[in-house]
Coordinates of C-alpha atoms in Angstrom, one line a residue:
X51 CA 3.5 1.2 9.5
X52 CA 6.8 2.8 9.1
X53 CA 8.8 2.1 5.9
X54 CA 11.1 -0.6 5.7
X55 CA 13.7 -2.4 3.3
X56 CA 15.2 -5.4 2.2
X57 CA 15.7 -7.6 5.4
X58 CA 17.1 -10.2 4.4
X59 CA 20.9 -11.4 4.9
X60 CA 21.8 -15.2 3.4
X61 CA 24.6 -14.7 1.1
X62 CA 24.6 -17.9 -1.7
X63 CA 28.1 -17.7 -3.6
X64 CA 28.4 -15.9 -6.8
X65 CA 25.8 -13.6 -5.6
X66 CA 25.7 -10.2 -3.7
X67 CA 21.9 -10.7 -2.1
X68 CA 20.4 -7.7 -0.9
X69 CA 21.0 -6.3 2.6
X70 CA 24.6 -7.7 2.6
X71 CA 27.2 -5.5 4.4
X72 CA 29.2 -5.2 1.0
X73 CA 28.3 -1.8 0.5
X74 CA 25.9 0.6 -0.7
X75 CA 27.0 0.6 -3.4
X76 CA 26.8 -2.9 -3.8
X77 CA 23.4 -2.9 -2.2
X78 CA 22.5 -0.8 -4.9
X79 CA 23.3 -3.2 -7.4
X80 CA 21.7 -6.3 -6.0
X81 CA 18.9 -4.8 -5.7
X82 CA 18.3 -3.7 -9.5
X83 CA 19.4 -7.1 -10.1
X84 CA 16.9 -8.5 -7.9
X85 CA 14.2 -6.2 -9.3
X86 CA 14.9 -7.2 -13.4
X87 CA 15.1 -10.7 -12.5
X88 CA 11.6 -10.7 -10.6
X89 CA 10.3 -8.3 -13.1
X90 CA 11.2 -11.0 -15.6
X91 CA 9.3 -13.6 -13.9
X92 CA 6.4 -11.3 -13.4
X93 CA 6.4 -10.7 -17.0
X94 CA 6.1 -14.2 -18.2
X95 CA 2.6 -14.4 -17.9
X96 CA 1.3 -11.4 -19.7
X97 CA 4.0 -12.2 -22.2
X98 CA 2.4 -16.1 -22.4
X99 CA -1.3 -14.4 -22.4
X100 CA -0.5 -11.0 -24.4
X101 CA 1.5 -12.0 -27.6
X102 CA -0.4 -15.0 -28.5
X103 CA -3.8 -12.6 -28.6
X104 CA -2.9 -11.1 -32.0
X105 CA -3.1 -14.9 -33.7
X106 CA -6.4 -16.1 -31.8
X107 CA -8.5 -15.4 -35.8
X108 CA -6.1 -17.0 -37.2
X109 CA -6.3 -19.7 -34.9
X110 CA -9.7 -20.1 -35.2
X111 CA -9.2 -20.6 -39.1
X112 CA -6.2 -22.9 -39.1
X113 CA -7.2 -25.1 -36.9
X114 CA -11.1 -25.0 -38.0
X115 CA -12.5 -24.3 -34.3
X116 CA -14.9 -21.8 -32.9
X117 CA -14.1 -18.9 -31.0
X118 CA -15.5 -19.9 -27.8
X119 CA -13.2 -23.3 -28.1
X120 CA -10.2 -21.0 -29.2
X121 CA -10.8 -18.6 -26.2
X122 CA -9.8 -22.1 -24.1
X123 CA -6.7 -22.0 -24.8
X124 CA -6.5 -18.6 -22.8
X125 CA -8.6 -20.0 -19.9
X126 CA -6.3 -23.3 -20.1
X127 CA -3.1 -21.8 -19.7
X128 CA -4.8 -19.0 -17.1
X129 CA -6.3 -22.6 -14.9
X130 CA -2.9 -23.9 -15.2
X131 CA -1.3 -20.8 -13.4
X132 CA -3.8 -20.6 -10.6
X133 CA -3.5 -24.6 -9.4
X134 CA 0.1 -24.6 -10.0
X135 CA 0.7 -21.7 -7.7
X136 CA -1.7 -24.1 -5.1
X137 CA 1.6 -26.1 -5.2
X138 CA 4.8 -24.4 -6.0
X139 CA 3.6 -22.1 -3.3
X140 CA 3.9 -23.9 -0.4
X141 CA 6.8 -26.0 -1.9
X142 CA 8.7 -23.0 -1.8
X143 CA 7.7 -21.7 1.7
X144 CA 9.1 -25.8 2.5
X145 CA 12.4 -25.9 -0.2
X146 CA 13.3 -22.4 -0.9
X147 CA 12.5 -20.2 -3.7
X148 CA 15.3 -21.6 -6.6
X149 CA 14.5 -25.0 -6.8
X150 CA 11.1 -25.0 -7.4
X151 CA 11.9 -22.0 -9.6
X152 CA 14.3 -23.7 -11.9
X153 CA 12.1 -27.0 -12.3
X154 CA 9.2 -24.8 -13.3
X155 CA 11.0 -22.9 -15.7
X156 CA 12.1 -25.8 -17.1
X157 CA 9.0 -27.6 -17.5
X158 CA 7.6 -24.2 -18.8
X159 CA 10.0 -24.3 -21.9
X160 CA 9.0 -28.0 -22.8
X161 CA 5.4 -27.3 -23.0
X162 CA 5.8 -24.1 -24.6
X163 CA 7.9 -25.8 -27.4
X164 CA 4.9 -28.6 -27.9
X165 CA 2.3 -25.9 -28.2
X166 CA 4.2 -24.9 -31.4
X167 CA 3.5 -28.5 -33.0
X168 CA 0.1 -29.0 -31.7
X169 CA -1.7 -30.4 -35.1
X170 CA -5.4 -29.5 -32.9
X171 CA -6.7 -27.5 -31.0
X172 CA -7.7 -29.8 -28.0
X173 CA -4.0 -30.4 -27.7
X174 CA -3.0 -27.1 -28.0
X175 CA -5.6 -26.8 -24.9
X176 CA -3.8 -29.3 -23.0
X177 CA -0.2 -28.3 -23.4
X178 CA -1.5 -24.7 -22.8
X179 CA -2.7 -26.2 -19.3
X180 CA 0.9 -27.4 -18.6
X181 CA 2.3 -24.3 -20.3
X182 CA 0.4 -22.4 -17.0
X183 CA 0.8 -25.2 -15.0
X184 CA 4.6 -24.8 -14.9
X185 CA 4.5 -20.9 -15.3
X186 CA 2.9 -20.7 -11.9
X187 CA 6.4 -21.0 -10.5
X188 CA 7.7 -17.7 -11.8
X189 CA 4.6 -15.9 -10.5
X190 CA 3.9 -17.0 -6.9
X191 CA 7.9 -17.2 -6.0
X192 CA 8.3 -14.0 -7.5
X193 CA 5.5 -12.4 -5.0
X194 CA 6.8 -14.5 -1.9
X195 CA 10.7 -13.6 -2.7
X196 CA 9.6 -9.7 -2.7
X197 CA 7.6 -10.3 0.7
X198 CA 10.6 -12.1 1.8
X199 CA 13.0 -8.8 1.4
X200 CA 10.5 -5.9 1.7
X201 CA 8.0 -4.6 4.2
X202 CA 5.3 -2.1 4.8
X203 CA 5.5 0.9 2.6
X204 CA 8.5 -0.3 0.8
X205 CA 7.0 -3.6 -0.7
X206 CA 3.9 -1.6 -1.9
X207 CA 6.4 0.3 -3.8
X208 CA 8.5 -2.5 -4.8
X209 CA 4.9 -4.2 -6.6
X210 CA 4.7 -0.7 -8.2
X211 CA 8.3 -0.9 -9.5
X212 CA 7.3 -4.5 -10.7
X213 CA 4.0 -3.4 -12.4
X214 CA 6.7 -0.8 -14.4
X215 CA 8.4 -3.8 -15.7
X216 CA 6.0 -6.4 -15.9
X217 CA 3.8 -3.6 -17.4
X218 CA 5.8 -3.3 -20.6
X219 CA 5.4 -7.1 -21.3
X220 CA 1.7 -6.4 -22.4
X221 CA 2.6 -3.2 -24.4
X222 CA 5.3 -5.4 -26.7
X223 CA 3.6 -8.4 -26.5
X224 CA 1.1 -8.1 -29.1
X225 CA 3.1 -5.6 -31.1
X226 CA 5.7 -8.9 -31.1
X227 CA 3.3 -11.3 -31.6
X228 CA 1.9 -8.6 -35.0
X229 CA 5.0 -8.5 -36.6
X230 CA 5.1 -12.5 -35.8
X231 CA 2.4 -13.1 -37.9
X232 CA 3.7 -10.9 -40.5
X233 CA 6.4 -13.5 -41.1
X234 CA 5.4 -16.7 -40.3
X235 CA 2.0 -18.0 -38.6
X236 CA 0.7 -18.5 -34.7
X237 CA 3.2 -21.4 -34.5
X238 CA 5.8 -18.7 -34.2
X239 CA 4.5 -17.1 -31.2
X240 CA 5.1 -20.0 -29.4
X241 CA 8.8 -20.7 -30.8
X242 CA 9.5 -17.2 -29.5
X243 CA 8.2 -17.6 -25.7
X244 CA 10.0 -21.2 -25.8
X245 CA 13.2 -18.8 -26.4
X246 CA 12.5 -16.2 -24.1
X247 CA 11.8 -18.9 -21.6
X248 CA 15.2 -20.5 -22.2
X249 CA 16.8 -17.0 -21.1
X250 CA 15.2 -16.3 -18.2
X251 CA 16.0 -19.4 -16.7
X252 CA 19.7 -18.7 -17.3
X253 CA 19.1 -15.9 -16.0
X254 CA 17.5 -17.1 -12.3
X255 CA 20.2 -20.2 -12.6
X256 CA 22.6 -17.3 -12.5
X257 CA 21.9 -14.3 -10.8
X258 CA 18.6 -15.3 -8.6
X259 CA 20.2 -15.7 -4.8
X260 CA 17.7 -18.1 -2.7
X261 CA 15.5 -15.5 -0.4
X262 CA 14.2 -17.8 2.5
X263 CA 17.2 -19.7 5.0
X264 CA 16.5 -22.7 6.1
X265 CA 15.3 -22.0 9.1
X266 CA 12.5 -19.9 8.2
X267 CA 11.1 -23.0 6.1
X268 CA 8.2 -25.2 7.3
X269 CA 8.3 -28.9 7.4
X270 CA 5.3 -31.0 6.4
X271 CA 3.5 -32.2 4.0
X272 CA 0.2 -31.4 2.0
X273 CA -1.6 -31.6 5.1
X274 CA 0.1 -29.0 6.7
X275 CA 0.0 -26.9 3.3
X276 CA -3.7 -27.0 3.4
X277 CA -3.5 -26.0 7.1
X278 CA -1.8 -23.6 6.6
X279 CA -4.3 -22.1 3.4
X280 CA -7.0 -22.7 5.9
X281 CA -5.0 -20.6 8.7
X282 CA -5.1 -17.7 6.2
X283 CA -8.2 -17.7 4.8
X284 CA -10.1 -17.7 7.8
X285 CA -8.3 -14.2 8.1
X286 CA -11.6 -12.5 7.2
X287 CA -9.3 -9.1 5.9
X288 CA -6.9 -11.3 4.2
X289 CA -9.9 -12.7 2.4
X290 CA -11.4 -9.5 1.5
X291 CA -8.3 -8.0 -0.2
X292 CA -7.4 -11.6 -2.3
X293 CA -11.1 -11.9 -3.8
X294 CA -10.8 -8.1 -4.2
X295 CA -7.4 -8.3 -6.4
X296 CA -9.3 -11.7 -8.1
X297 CA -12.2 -10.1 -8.8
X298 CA -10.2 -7.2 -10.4
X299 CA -8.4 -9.4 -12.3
X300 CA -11.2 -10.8 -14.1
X301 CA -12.4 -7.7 -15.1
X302 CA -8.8 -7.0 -16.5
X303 CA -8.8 -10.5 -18.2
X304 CA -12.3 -10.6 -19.8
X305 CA -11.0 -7.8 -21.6
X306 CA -7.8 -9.5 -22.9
X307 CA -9.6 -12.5 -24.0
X308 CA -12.5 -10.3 -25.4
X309 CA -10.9 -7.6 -27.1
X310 CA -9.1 -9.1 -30.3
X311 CA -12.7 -10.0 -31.4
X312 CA -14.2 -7.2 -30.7
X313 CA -11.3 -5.1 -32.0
X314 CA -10.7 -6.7 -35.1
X315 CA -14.0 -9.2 -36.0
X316 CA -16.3 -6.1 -35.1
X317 CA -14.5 -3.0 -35.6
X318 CA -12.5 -4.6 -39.0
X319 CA -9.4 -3.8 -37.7
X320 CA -5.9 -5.2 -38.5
X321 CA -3.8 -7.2 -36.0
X322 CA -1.4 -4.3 -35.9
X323 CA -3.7 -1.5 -35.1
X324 CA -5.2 -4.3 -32.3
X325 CA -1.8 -3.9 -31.2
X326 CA -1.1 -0.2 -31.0
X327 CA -4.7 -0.1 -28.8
X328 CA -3.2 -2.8 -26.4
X329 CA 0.0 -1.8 -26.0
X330 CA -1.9 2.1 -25.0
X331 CA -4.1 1.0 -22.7
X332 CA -1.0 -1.0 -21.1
X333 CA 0.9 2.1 -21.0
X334 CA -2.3 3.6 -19.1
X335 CA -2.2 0.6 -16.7
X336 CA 2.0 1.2 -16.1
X337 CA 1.6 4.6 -15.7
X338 CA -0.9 4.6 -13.0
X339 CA 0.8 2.1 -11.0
X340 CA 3.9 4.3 -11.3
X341 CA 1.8 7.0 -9.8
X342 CA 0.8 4.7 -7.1
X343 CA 4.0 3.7 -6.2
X344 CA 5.9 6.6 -6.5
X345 CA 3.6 9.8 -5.5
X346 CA 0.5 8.0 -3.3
X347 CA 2.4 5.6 -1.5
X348 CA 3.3 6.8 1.9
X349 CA 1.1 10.0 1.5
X350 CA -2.4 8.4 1.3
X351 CA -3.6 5.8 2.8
X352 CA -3.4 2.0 0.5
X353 CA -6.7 1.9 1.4
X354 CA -8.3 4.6 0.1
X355 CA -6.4 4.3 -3.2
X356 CA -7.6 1.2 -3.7
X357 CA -11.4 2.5 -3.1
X358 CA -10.7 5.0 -5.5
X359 CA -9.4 2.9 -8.1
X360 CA -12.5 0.0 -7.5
X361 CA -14.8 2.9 -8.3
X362 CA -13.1 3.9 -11.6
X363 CA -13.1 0.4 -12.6
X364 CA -16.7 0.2 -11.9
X365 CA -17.9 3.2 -13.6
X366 CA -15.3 2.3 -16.3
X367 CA -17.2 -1.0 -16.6
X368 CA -21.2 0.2 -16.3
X369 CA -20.4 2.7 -19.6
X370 CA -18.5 0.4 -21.7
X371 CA -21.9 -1.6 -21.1
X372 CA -24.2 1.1 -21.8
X373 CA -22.4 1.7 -25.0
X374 CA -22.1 -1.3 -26.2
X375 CA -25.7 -2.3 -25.7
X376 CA -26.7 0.3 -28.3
X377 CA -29.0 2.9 -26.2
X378 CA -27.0 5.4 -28.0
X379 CA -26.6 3.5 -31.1
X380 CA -23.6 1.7 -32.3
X381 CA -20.0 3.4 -30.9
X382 CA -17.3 4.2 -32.4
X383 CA -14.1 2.3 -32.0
X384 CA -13.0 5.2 -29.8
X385 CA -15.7 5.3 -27.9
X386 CA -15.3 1.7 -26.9
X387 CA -11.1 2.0 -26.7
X388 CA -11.5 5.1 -24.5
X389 CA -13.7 3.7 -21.8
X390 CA -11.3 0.2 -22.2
X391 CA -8.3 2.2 -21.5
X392 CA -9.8 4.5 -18.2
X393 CA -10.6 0.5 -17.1
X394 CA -7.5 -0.7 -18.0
X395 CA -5.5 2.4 -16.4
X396 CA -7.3 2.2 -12.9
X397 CA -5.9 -1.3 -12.9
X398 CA -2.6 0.2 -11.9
X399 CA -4.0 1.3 -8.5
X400 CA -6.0 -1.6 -8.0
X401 CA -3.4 -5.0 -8.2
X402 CA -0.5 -3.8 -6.8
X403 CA -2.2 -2.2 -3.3
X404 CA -4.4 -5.3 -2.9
X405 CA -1.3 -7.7 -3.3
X406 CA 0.6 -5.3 -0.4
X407 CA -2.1 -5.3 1.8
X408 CA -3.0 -8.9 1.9
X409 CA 0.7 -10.1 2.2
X410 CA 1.3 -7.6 4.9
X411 CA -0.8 -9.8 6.9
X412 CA 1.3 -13.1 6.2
X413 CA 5.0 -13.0 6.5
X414 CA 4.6 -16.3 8.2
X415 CA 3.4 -17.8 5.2
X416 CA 4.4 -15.8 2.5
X417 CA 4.5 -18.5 -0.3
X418 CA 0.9 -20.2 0.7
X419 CA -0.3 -16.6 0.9
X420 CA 0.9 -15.5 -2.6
X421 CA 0.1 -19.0 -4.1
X422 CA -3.8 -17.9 -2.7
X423 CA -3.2 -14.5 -4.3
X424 CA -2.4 -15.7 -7.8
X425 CA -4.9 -18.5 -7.7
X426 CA -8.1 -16.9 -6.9
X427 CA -7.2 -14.3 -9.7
X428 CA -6.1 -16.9 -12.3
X429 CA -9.3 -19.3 -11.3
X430 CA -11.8 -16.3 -11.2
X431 CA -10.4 -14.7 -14.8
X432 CA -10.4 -18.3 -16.3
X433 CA -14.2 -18.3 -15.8
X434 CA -14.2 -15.4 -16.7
X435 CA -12.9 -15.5 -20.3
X436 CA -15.3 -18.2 -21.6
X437 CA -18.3 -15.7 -20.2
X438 CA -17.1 -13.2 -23.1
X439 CA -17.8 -15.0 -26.0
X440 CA -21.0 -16.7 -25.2
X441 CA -22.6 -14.7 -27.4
X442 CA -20.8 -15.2 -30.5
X443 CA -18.2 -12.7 -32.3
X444 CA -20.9 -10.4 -33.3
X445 CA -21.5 -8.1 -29.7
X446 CA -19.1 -6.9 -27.0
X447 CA -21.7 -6.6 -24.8
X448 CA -20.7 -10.0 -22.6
X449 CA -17.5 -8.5 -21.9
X450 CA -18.8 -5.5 -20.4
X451 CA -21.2 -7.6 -18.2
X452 CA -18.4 -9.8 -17.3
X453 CA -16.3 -6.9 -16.3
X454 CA -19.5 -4.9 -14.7
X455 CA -20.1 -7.6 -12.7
X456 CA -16.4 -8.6 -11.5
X457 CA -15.8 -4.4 -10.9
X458 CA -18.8 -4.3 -8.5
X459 CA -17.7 -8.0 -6.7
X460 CA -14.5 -6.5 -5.8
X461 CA -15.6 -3.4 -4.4
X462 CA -18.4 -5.0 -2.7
X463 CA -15.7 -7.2 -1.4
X464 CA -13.7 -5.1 -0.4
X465 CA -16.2 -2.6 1.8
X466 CA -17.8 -5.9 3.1
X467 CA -14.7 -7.9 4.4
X468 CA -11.7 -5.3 4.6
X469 CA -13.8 -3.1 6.3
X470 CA -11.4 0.3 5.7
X471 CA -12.9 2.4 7.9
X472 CA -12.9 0.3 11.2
X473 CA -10.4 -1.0 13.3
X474 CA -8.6 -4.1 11.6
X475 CA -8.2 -7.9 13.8
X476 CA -4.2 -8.8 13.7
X477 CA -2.9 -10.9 11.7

């Protein structure tokens, strides 16, 4: 498919949307914009997930809960963002991308404020569920909003450029969240996303220019909604690459809700060296999807990256198990962050190229599609994270099976249903 651009032409006042005929220069400009303010929304979630993770001990002791129970707080707010993008989805695809948006940013800053008074934990878990419930807007329009200005080669790139800024979310976010609880307690955390949450809905109030014209919205209801989901699933390809990217995901995420135990209840370490490990292997992950975006894309096939990157992940996954079952005795804490970060790092040429792929196939639906996207991931890593800590705080090695297990589901997903190798059905 030959490379395209932006494509779309609206203009909303007070905004220079991109593809307007005011200029390259212009252009230029509109699109950064475009590209910080979706990066922004992309961010949110790691930033709701990443910063809290430093706190989850002491969470555990305030608040006089086991780990396991703690740990739902992450697969709370993770369920919350896959069936709210089941909504805001196709709401968007029927009202635009804004309004939705704004009333889900809103809603997000509420919730996020009451998680910083929750006196228990099994409130904290339900304001957690609306904390994700509401985030969901901010992922799913941000995915539909790039499928409704890019194409082809240029939106694989454009989900690259996005991994660059959403990536440095989960390097700060536990280095914020440290130095948080060097101050004040886990309470904190919360006060800080309810702020940055305030911003970045000024920020989309402001600058965000509605992507989808009115007459490229549908009409109906929830029954045509579900249709619609229906339509795409039965897209055996479009399938293959969402439980591909979901599967992926919950490898990636039963390492984030794994790794402060096993980090600093195993290995004795302090929040802020928990930190410095994160925020490494999230440099690993950005810098491989930068690689994607900027050197394979357009010179190798998405597919074949994508195979490549499974396999790492796999491999990644099978010696992280094999070391922390013991057959060579207990590893070091390198050991264990070494194989975490070649996992973490092959992530970069895994999400972005199944995202592309699979919304390639829908710019008919692009809001349904990306609501399926984000909630088979979010849905698969919130069973996911649970799975870690069955076994108590003691062993890492249910978070290796997890992520063994998810690794070879999405490869075996993807060779099953995307078939690379043989001629694809359309669309």
């Amino acid at each position: 498919m030959p490379e395209s651009g932006p494509h779309t032409k609206q203009e909303t006042p007070g905004h220079i949307p991109v593809g307007t005929a005011a200029g390259p220069a212009a252009t230029r400009r509109a699109s950064l914009l475009v590209t910080l303010v979706l990066g922004g929304l992309t961010a949110l979630p790691p930033l709701s997930m990443d910063m809290y993770l430093p706190a989850l001990p002491e969470v555990t002791e305030m608040l006089r809960s086991p780990a396991a129970t703690v740990q739902l707080t992450l697969t709370a707010c993770l369920a919350g963002m896959a069936l709210g993008q089941l909504v805001v989805g196709p709401m968007s695809d029927k009202w635009g991308r804004r309004r939705p948006l704004l009333i889900g940013m809103l809603v997000y800053v509420a919730a996020t404020a009451v998680c910083a008074f929750a006196p228990t934990v099994e409130l904290l878990i339900a304001f957690r569920l609306l904390q994700g419930l509401a985030g969901a807007a901010g992922i799913v329009i941000a995915r539909a909003v790039v499928r409704d200005l890019y194409d082809g080669v240029a939106m694989a790139r454009f989900f690259s450029t996005l991994m660059l800024i959403s990536g440095v979310a989960p390097i700060i976010a536990p280095l914020i969240g440290g130095q948080i609880l060097r101050i004040t307690d886990w309470r904190g955390v919360f006060h800080v996303l309810a702020v940055i949450g305030v911003l970045l809905t000024l920020v989309v109030w402001k600058w965000l220019a509605e992507t989808l014209p009115p007459e490229r919205r549908h009409e109906g209801g929830v029954g045509q909604a579900l249709r619609t989901m229906r339509a795409l699933l039965a897209d055996r390809v479009f399938t293959g690459y969402t439980l591909a990217g979901g599967l992926g995901f919950a490898a990636l995420f039963a390492y984030i809700s794994a790794s402060p135990f096993v980090v600093q209840e195993i290995y004795g370490a302090s929040p802020q060296t928990f930190s410095l490990l994160f925020g490494l292997n999230s440099i690993g992950l950005v810098a491989l999807g930068q690689i994607n975006g900027k050197l394979l894309v357009g010179r190798v096939s998405l597919d074949k990256v994508l195979a490549w990157g499974l396999g790492v992940i796999v491999l990644a996954a099978a010696a992280l198990l094999v070391m922390t079952s013991g057959v060579f005795g207990k590893p070091s804490l390198a050991a264990v962050a070494a194989g975490l970060f070649v996992l973490m790092s092959a992530m970069g040429l895994v999400l972005p190229n199944t995202n592309a792929q699979a919304l390639m196939r829908t710019p008919h639906a692009a809001g349904s599609a990306s609501a399926l996207l984000g909630t088979s991931s979010f849905l698969i890593g919130a069973i996911a994270s649970p799975l870690v800590g069955i076994a108590g705080e003691a062993t890492a090695v249910p978070m290796a099976v997890v992520q063994l297990v998810c690794a070879a589901g999405a490869l075996a997903c993807f060779l099953g249903l995307c078939r690379p190798w043989s001629p694809r059905p359309p669309a």
